[in-house]
Amino acid sequence: MDADPRDARSREALRLAAALNARGLRCKDEARYDEGRALYERALALLEDTAGPHDDAVATLYHNLAGIAHARGDYAAAEPLARRGLDIRRRADDHRPGDVAADEIALAAILDGLGRYDESERLYLGALRVFERARRRHAPEIAVALNNLGALHARRGDLDRAADLLDRAVALKRRTLGPDHPDVAVTLNNLALVSKRRGDQARAAVLYAEAVAIFEHALGPDHPKTLTARDNASRCAKPRAES
Protein backbone atom coordinates (compact mmCIF):
# COMPACT_ATOMS: atom_id res chain seq x y z
CA MET A 1 0.00 0.00 0.00
CA ASP A 2 1.36 3.42 -0.95
CA ALA A 3 1.98 5.91 1.84
CA ASP A 4 -0.53 8.72 2.08
CA PRO A 5 1.28 11.91 0.92
CA ARG A 6 -0.78 13.87 3.45
CA ASP A 7 0.91 11.93 6.25
CA ALA A 8 4.33 12.74 4.84
CA ARG A 9 3.41 16.43 4.62
CA SER A 10 2.15 16.36 8.20
CA ARG A 11 5.35 14.77 9.47
CA GLU A 12 7.43 17.33 7.61
CA ALA A 13 5.34 20.17 9.05
CA LEU A 14 5.80 18.80 12.57
CA ARG A 15 9.57 18.49 12.07
CA LEU A 16 9.73 22.05 10.76
CA ALA A 17 7.68 23.34 13.70
CA ALA A 18 10.02 21.60 16.15
CA ALA A 19 13.05 23.13 14.41
CA LEU A 20 11.49 26.59 14.48
CA ASN A 21 10.70 26.23 18.17
CA ALA A 22 14.29 25.17 18.93
CA ARG A 23 15.62 28.21 17.06
CA GLY A 24 13.15 30.39 18.95
CA LEU A 25 14.48 29.10 22.27
CA ARG A 26 18.02 30.02 21.25
CA CYS A 27 16.90 33.49 20.22
CA LYS A 28 15.20 34.04 23.58
CA ASP A 29 18.34 32.94 25.43
CA GLU A 30 20.32 35.45 23.37
CA ALA A 31 17.74 38.23 24.00
CA ARG A 32 16.80 38.34 20.27
CA TYR A 33 13.17 38.66 21.21
CA ASP A 34 11.60 39.83 17.94
CA GLU A 35 13.25 37.02 16.03
CA GLY A 36 12.29 34.47 18.66
CA ARG A 37 8.66 35.56 18.67
CA ALA A 38 8.46 35.37 14.87
CA LEU A 39 9.86 31.83 14.92
CA TYR A 40 7.40 30.73 17.60
CA GLU A 41 4.49 32.25 15.68
CA ARG A 42 5.50 30.39 12.49
CA ALA A 43 5.75 27.15 14.43
CA LEU A 44 2.39 27.77 16.10
CA ALA A 45 0.65 28.34 12.77
CA LEU A 46 2.09 25.10 11.41
CA LEU A 47 1.08 23.08 14.47
CA GLU A 48 -2.44 24.47 14.73
CA ASP A 49 -2.97 23.63 11.06
CA THR A 50 -1.37 20.17 11.27
CA ALA A 51 -1.86 18.83 14.78
CA GLY A 52 -4.91 20.88 15.76
CA PRO A 53 -5.37 23.74 18.23
CA HIS A 54 -5.43 21.50 21.33
CA ASP A 55 -2.17 19.60 20.84
CA ASP A 56 0.36 19.50 23.68
CA ALA A 57 3.02 21.05 21.43
CA VAL A 58 0.66 23.96 20.75
CA ALA A 59 0.47 24.55 24.51
CA THR A 60 4.26 24.65 24.63
CA LEU A 61 4.39 27.33 21.95
CA TYR A 62 1.88 29.52 23.78
CA HIS A 63 4.03 29.02 26.89
CA ASN A 64 7.11 30.10 24.92
CA LEU A 65 5.39 33.12 23.38
CA ALA A 66 4.35 34.19 26.87
CA GLY A 67 7.97 33.78 27.90
CA ILE A 68 9.09 36.28 25.26
CA ALA A 69 6.59 38.87 26.49
CA HIS A 70 7.56 38.15 30.09
CA ALA A 71 11.26 38.60 29.33
CA ARG A 72 10.43 42.01 27.89
CA GLY A 73 8.46 42.99 30.97
CA ASP A 74 5.18 43.12 29.01
CA TYR A 75 3.16 41.19 31.58
CA ALA A 76 -0.21 42.31 30.23
CA ALA A 77 0.59 40.74 26.85
CA ALA A 78 2.12 37.66 28.45
CA GLU A 79 -0.87 36.74 30.66
CA PRO A 80 -3.42 35.69 27.97
CA LEU A 81 -0.76 33.69 26.13
CA ALA A 82 0.24 31.86 29.31
CA ARG A 83 -3.39 31.20 30.23
CA ARG A 84 -4.13 29.87 26.75
CA GLY A 85 -1.19 27.48 26.91
CA LEU A 86 -2.13 26.31 30.40
CA ASP A 87 -5.75 25.73 29.39
CA ILE A 88 -4.67 23.63 26.38
CA ARG A 89 -2.25 21.65 28.51
CA ARG A 90 -4.86 20.88 31.15
CA ARG A 91 -7.36 19.72 28.51
CA ALA A 92 -4.93 17.39 26.72
CA ASP A 93 -5.83 13.73 27.25
CA ASP A 94 -2.22 12.70 27.79
CA HIS A 95 -1.01 15.73 29.74
CA ARG A 96 1.67 15.22 32.37
CA PRO A 97 1.17 16.86 35.79
CA GLY A 98 4.74 18.16 35.73
CA ASP A 99 4.15 20.00 32.46
CA VAL A 100 0.98 21.57 33.84
CA ALA A 101 2.86 22.63 36.97
CA ALA A 102 5.63 24.20 34.87
CA ASP A 103 3.00 26.22 32.99
CA GLU A 104 1.49 27.28 36.31
CA ILE A 105 4.88 28.55 37.49
CA ALA A 106 5.27 30.55 34.29
CA LEU A 107 1.83 32.10 34.73
CA ALA A 108 2.56 32.80 38.40
CA ALA A 109 5.69 34.74 37.45
CA ILE A 110 3.63 36.87 35.08
CA LEU A 111 0.96 37.53 37.73
CA ASP A 112 3.77 38.42 40.12
CA GLY A 113 4.90 41.06 37.64
CA LEU A 114 1.34 42.39 37.54
CA GLY A 115 1.33 42.69 41.34
CA ARG A 116 -1.26 39.93 41.85
CA TYR A 117 0.76 38.28 44.58
CA ASP A 118 -1.91 36.14 46.24
CA GLU A 119 -2.88 34.36 43.02
CA SER A 120 0.76 34.04 42.07
CA GLU A 121 1.68 32.46 45.40
CA ARG A 122 -1.17 29.94 45.17
CA LEU A 123 0.08 28.79 41.78
CA TYR A 124 3.69 28.51 42.99
CA LEU A 125 2.71 26.46 46.02
CA GLY A 126 0.43 24.19 44.01
CA ALA A 127 3.18 23.54 41.47
CA LEU A 128 5.67 22.84 44.24
CA ARG A 129 3.36 20.19 45.67
CA VAL A 130 3.29 18.46 42.28
CA PHE A 131 7.06 18.60 41.85
CA GLU A 132 7.74 17.40 45.40
CA ARG A 133 6.04 14.09 44.56
CA ALA A 134 8.95 13.32 42.23
CA ARG A 135 11.58 15.53 43.80
CA ARG A 136 14.63 14.02 42.15
CA ARG A 137 13.21 14.25 38.63
CA HIS A 138 11.89 17.79 39.13
CA ALA A 139 14.75 19.34 41.10
CA PRO A 140 15.38 22.13 38.52
CA GLU A 141 11.69 23.08 38.50
CA ILE A 142 11.62 23.10 42.31
CA ALA A 143 14.59 25.45 42.29
CA VAL A 144 12.79 27.83 39.91
CA ALA A 145 9.68 27.82 42.12
CA LEU A 146 11.77 28.50 45.24
CA ASN A 147 13.56 31.37 43.49
CA ASN A 148 10.31 32.92 42.33
CA LEU A 149 8.66 32.53 45.72
CA GLY A 150 11.68 34.13 47.34
CA ALA A 151 11.49 37.09 44.98
CA LEU A 152 7.76 37.39 45.68
CA HIS A 153 8.32 37.48 49.45
CA ALA A 154 11.03 40.09 48.95
CA ARG A 155 8.54 42.32 47.12
CA ARG A 156 6.13 41.85 49.98
CA GLY A 157 8.83 42.91 52.43
CA ASP A 158 9.29 39.54 54.17
CA LEU A 159 13.06 39.58 53.74
CA ASP A 160 13.90 36.75 56.15
CA ARG A 161 11.56 34.35 54.38
CA ALA A 162 12.82 35.55 51.02
CA ALA A 163 16.46 34.96 51.99
CA ASP A 164 15.71 31.43 53.20
CA LEU A 165 13.92 30.48 49.97
CA LEU A 166 16.60 32.03 47.77
CA ASP A 167 19.43 30.33 49.67
CA ARG A 168 17.68 27.01 49.10
CA ALA A 169 17.17 27.81 45.43
CA VAL A 170 20.85 28.69 44.92
CA ALA A 171 22.01 25.46 46.56
CA LEU A 172 19.60 23.34 44.52
CA LYS A 173 20.46 25.08 41.22
CA ARG A 174 24.18 24.65 41.84
CA ARG A 175 23.66 20.97 42.56
CA THR A 176 21.46 20.25 39.56
CA LEU A 177 22.65 22.74 36.92
CA GLY A 178 26.27 23.31 37.89
CA PRO A 179 27.84 26.37 39.54
CA ASP A 180 28.33 28.35 36.32
CA HIS A 181 24.83 28.09 34.89
CA PRO A 182 23.13 31.46 34.20
CA ASP A 183 20.05 30.35 36.14
CA VAL A 184 22.28 30.20 39.23
CA ALA A 185 23.25 33.81 38.58
CA VAL A 186 19.57 34.83 38.38
CA THR A 187 19.04 33.63 41.94
CA LEU A 188 22.36 35.07 43.15
CA ASN A 189 21.21 38.45 41.84
CA ASN A 190 17.90 38.12 43.71
CA LEU A 191 19.65 37.02 46.88
CA ALA A 192 22.07 39.95 46.62
CA LEU A 193 19.16 42.36 46.42
CA VAL A 194 17.60 40.83 49.53
CA SER A 195 20.94 40.92 51.37
CA LYS A 196 21.36 44.59 50.52
CA ARG A 197 17.86 45.39 51.78
CA ARG A 198 18.66 43.52 55.00
CA GLY A 199 21.69 45.77 55.47
CA ASP A 200 24.35 43.20 54.63
CA GLN A 201 26.22 45.21 52.00
CA ALA A 202 29.30 42.99 52.13
CA ARG A 203 27.39 39.83 51.27
CA ALA A 204 25.37 41.63 48.62
CA ALA A 205 28.55 42.83 46.90
CA VAL A 206 30.00 39.31 46.84
CA LEU A 207 26.80 37.83 45.44
CA TYR A 208 26.45 40.50 42.77
CA ALA A 209 30.05 40.01 41.70
CA GLU A 210 29.52 36.27 41.36
CA ALA A 211 26.32 36.80 39.36
CA VAL A 212 28.10 39.19 36.98
CA ALA A 213 30.97 36.76 36.45
CA ILE A 214 28.60 33.89 35.62
CA PHE A 215 26.47 35.99 33.26
CA GLU A 216 29.51 37.36 31.45
CA HIS A 217 30.95 33.89 30.94
CA ALA A 218 27.67 32.20 29.97
CA LEU A 219 25.82 34.95 28.08
CA GLY A 220 28.43 37.54 27.16
CA PRO A 221 29.17 41.05 28.44
CA ASP A 222 26.33 42.76 26.56
CA HIS A 223 23.42 40.46 27.39
CA PRO A 224 20.58 42.28 29.24
CA LYS A 225 20.97 40.01 32.28
CA THR A 226 24.68 40.77 32.45
CA LEU A 227 24.06 44.50 32.15
CA THR A 228 21.39 44.43 34.88
CA ALA A 229 23.60 42.48 37.28
CA ARG A 230 26.57 44.74 36.57
CA ASP A 231 24.44 47.83 37.22
CA ASN A 232 23.20 46.31 40.48
CA ALA A 233 26.76 45.54 41.53
CA SER A 234 27.88 49.07 40.70
CA ARG A 235 25.09 50.64 42.73
CA CYS A 236 25.78 48.31 45.63
CA ALA A 237 29.44 49.38 45.64
CA LYS A 238 28.59 53.07 45.87
CA PRO A 239 28.72 54.44 49.43
CA ARG A 240 25.46 55.66 50.85
CA ALA A 241 25.00 59.40 50.88
CA GLU A 242 25.25 60.93 54.33
CA SER A 243 21.99 62.14 55.76
XYZ file of C-alpha atoms in Angstrom:
243
model
C 0.000 0.000 0.000
C 1.356 3.424 -0.947
C 1.981 5.908 1.835
C -0.526 8.721 2.081
C 1.279 11.914 0.920
C -0.782 13.871 3.447
C 0.909 11.926 6.254
C 4.330 12.743 4.841
C 3.407 16.428 4.623
C 2.150 16.360 8.204
C 5.354 14.766 9.473
C 7.428 17.332 7.614
C 5.342 20.175 9.049
C 5.801 18.798 12.566
C 9.566 18.490 12.068
C 9.729 22.054 10.761
C 7.677 23.343 13.705
C 10.022 21.604 16.149
C 13.050 23.134 14.410
C 11.489 26.594 14.478
C 10.703 26.231 18.168
C 14.294 25.172 18.934
C 15.617 28.212 17.062
C 13.150 30.393 18.952
C 14.477 29.097 22.267
C 18.019 30.018 21.253
C 16.897 33.492 20.218
C 15.205 34.041 23.577
C 18.341 32.936 25.431
C 20.316 35.453 23.367
C 17.737 38.231 23.996
C 16.804 38.345 20.275
C 13.173 38.659 21.209
C 11.597 39.835 17.940
C 13.252 37.019 16.031
C 12.288 34.471 18.663
C 8.656 35.564 18.669
C 8.461 35.371 14.872
C 9.863 31.827 14.917
C 7.404 30.734 17.598
C 4.495 32.249 15.679
C 5.500 30.395 12.494
C 5.752 27.147 14.432
C 2.392 27.766 16.105
C 0.652 28.340 12.775
C 2.093 25.097 11.414
C 1.076 23.082 14.466
C -2.439 24.466 14.732
C -2.970 23.626 11.057
C -1.373 20.172 11.269
C -1.863 18.835 14.776
C -4.907 20.877 15.764
C -5.372 23.735 18.234
C -5.425 21.502 21.330
C -2.170 19.596 20.842
C 0.363 19.502 23.677
C 3.025 21.051 21.429
C 0.659 23.960 20.752
C 0.466 24.546 24.511
C 4.263 24.645 24.630
C 4.388 27.330 21.949
C 1.883 29.518 23.783
C 4.032 29.020 26.888
C 7.112 30.101 24.916
C 5.387 33.120 23.381
C 4.346 34.190 26.867
C 7.973 33.781 27.902
C 9.087 36.281 25.263
C 6.588 38.875 26.487
C 7.561 38.149 30.094
C 11.256 38.598 29.326
C 10.435 42.014 27.895
C 8.457 42.991 30.974
C 5.180 43.118 29.008
C 3.164 41.193 31.577
C -0.213 42.311 30.231
C 0.592 40.743 26.849
C 2.117 37.665 28.455
C -0.866 36.739 30.659
C -3.419 35.694 27.973
C -0.763 33.693 26.135
C 0.237 31.863 29.311
C -3.394 31.197 30.234
C -4.127 29.866 26.749
C -1.195 27.480 26.910
C -2.125 26.314 30.399
C -5.746 25.727 29.385
C -4.675 23.633 26.377
C -2.253 21.649 28.514
C -4.863 20.881 31.152
C -7.361 19.718 28.511
C -4.933 17.386 26.724
C -5.835 13.726 27.254
C -2.219 12.697 27.793
C -1.009 15.726 29.741
C 1.672 15.220 32.371
C 1.175 16.865 35.795
C 4.745 18.156 35.732
C 4.147 20.004 32.457
C 0.975 21.572 33.840
C 2.860 22.633 36.973
C 5.627 24.201 34.867
C 2.997 26.221 32.988
C 1.488 27.282 36.313
C 4.885 28.553 37.493
C 5.274 30.545 34.290
C 1.828 32.096 34.730
C 2.557 32.798 38.405
C 5.695 34.738 37.453
C 3.627 36.875 35.084
C 0.965 37.530 37.727
C 3.770 38.419 40.119
C 4.904 41.062 37.638
C 1.341 42.395 37.545
C 1.331 42.694 41.341
C -1.261 39.931 41.850
C 0.762 38.277 44.576
C -1.911 36.138 46.239
C -2.884 34.362 43.018
C 0.764 34.041 42.072
C 1.685 32.456 45.401
C -1.174 29.940 45.173
C 0.079 28.791 41.785
C 3.687 28.508 42.990
C 2.713 26.463 46.020
C 0.426 24.191 44.011
C 3.177 23.538 41.468
C 5.667 22.840 44.236
C 3.362 20.190 45.674
C 3.288 18.461 42.284
C 7.060 18.598 41.852
C 7.740 17.397 45.399
C 6.042 14.088 44.560
C 8.950 13.318 42.230
C 11.585 15.526 43.799
C 14.634 14.018 42.150
C 13.207 14.251 38.631
C 11.893 17.787 39.128
C 14.754 19.340 41.101
C 15.382 22.127 38.523
C 11.690 23.081 38.501
C 11.622 23.095 42.308
C 14.592 25.452 42.289
C 12.791 27.826 39.912
C 9.685 27.820 42.120
C 11.773 28.497 45.245
C 13.555 31.369 43.490
C 10.305 32.920 42.328
C 8.655 32.526 45.719
C 11.681 34.131 47.337
C 11.493 37.094 44.980
C 7.759 37.392 45.681
C 8.319 37.479 49.453
C 11.026 40.092 48.945
C 8.545 42.318 47.116
C 6.126 41.849 49.983
C 8.833 42.910 52.434
C 9.290 39.541 54.170
C 13.062 39.579 53.738
C 13.902 36.751 56.150
C 11.558 34.346 54.376
C 12.824 35.554 51.018
C 16.459 34.959 51.986
C 15.706 31.429 53.198
C 13.920 30.483 49.966
C 16.601 32.032 47.770
C 19.426 30.327 49.673
C 17.681 27.005 49.105
C 17.168 27.809 45.433
C 20.845 28.687 44.917
C 22.015 25.457 46.558
C 19.598 23.344 44.517
C 20.455 25.080 41.221
C 24.176 24.649 41.839
C 23.661 20.974 42.558
C 21.456 20.249 39.556
C 22.652 22.737 36.916
C 26.271 23.312 37.885
C 27.836 26.365 39.543
C 28.329 28.352 36.321
C 24.827 28.089 34.888
C 23.131 31.464 34.199
C 20.049 30.353 36.142
C 22.283 30.198 39.228
C 23.249 33.814 38.582
C 19.575 34.826 38.380
C 19.039 33.634 41.940
C 22.357 35.066 43.150
C 21.212 38.446 41.839
C 17.903 38.125 43.710
C 19.655 37.024 46.884
C 22.073 39.949 46.619
C 19.162 42.360 46.422
C 17.602 40.834 49.532
C 20.944 40.918 51.371
C 21.358 44.592 50.517
C 17.863 45.386 51.780
C 18.664 43.525 55.004
C 21.686 45.773 55.474
C 24.352 43.204 54.625
C 26.218 45.211 52.002
C 29.297 42.992 52.125
C 27.387 39.825 51.271
C 25.374 41.633 48.616
C 28.554 42.833 46.904
C 30.003 39.309 46.836
C 26.797 37.834 45.444
C 26.449 40.503 42.767
C 30.053 40.009 41.695
C 29.522 36.270 41.363
C 26.324 36.799 39.357
C 28.097 39.193 36.978
C 30.973 36.759 36.449
C 28.598 33.892 35.616
C 26.474 35.987 33.256
C 29.513 37.364 31.449
C 30.952 33.891 30.944
C 27.670 32.201 29.967
C 25.822 34.950 28.078
C 28.429 37.545 27.160
C 29.167 41.046 28.442
C 26.329 42.763 26.558
C 23.415 40.461 27.394
C 20.583 42.276 29.238
C 20.973 40.006 32.279
C 24.683 40.775 32.447
C 24.055 44.499 32.152
C 21.391 44.429 34.878
C 23.595 42.482 37.280
C 26.568 44.740 36.568
C 24.437 47.826 37.216
C 23.198 46.311 40.479
C 26.763 45.537 41.525
C 27.876 49.066 40.702
C 25.086 50.643 42.729
C 25.784 48.307 45.627
C 29.442 49.382 45.641
C 28.590 53.072 45.870
C 28.721 54.445 49.430
C 25.460 55.663 50.853
C 25.000 59.396 50.884
C 25.252 60.931 54.330
C 21.989 62.135 55.764
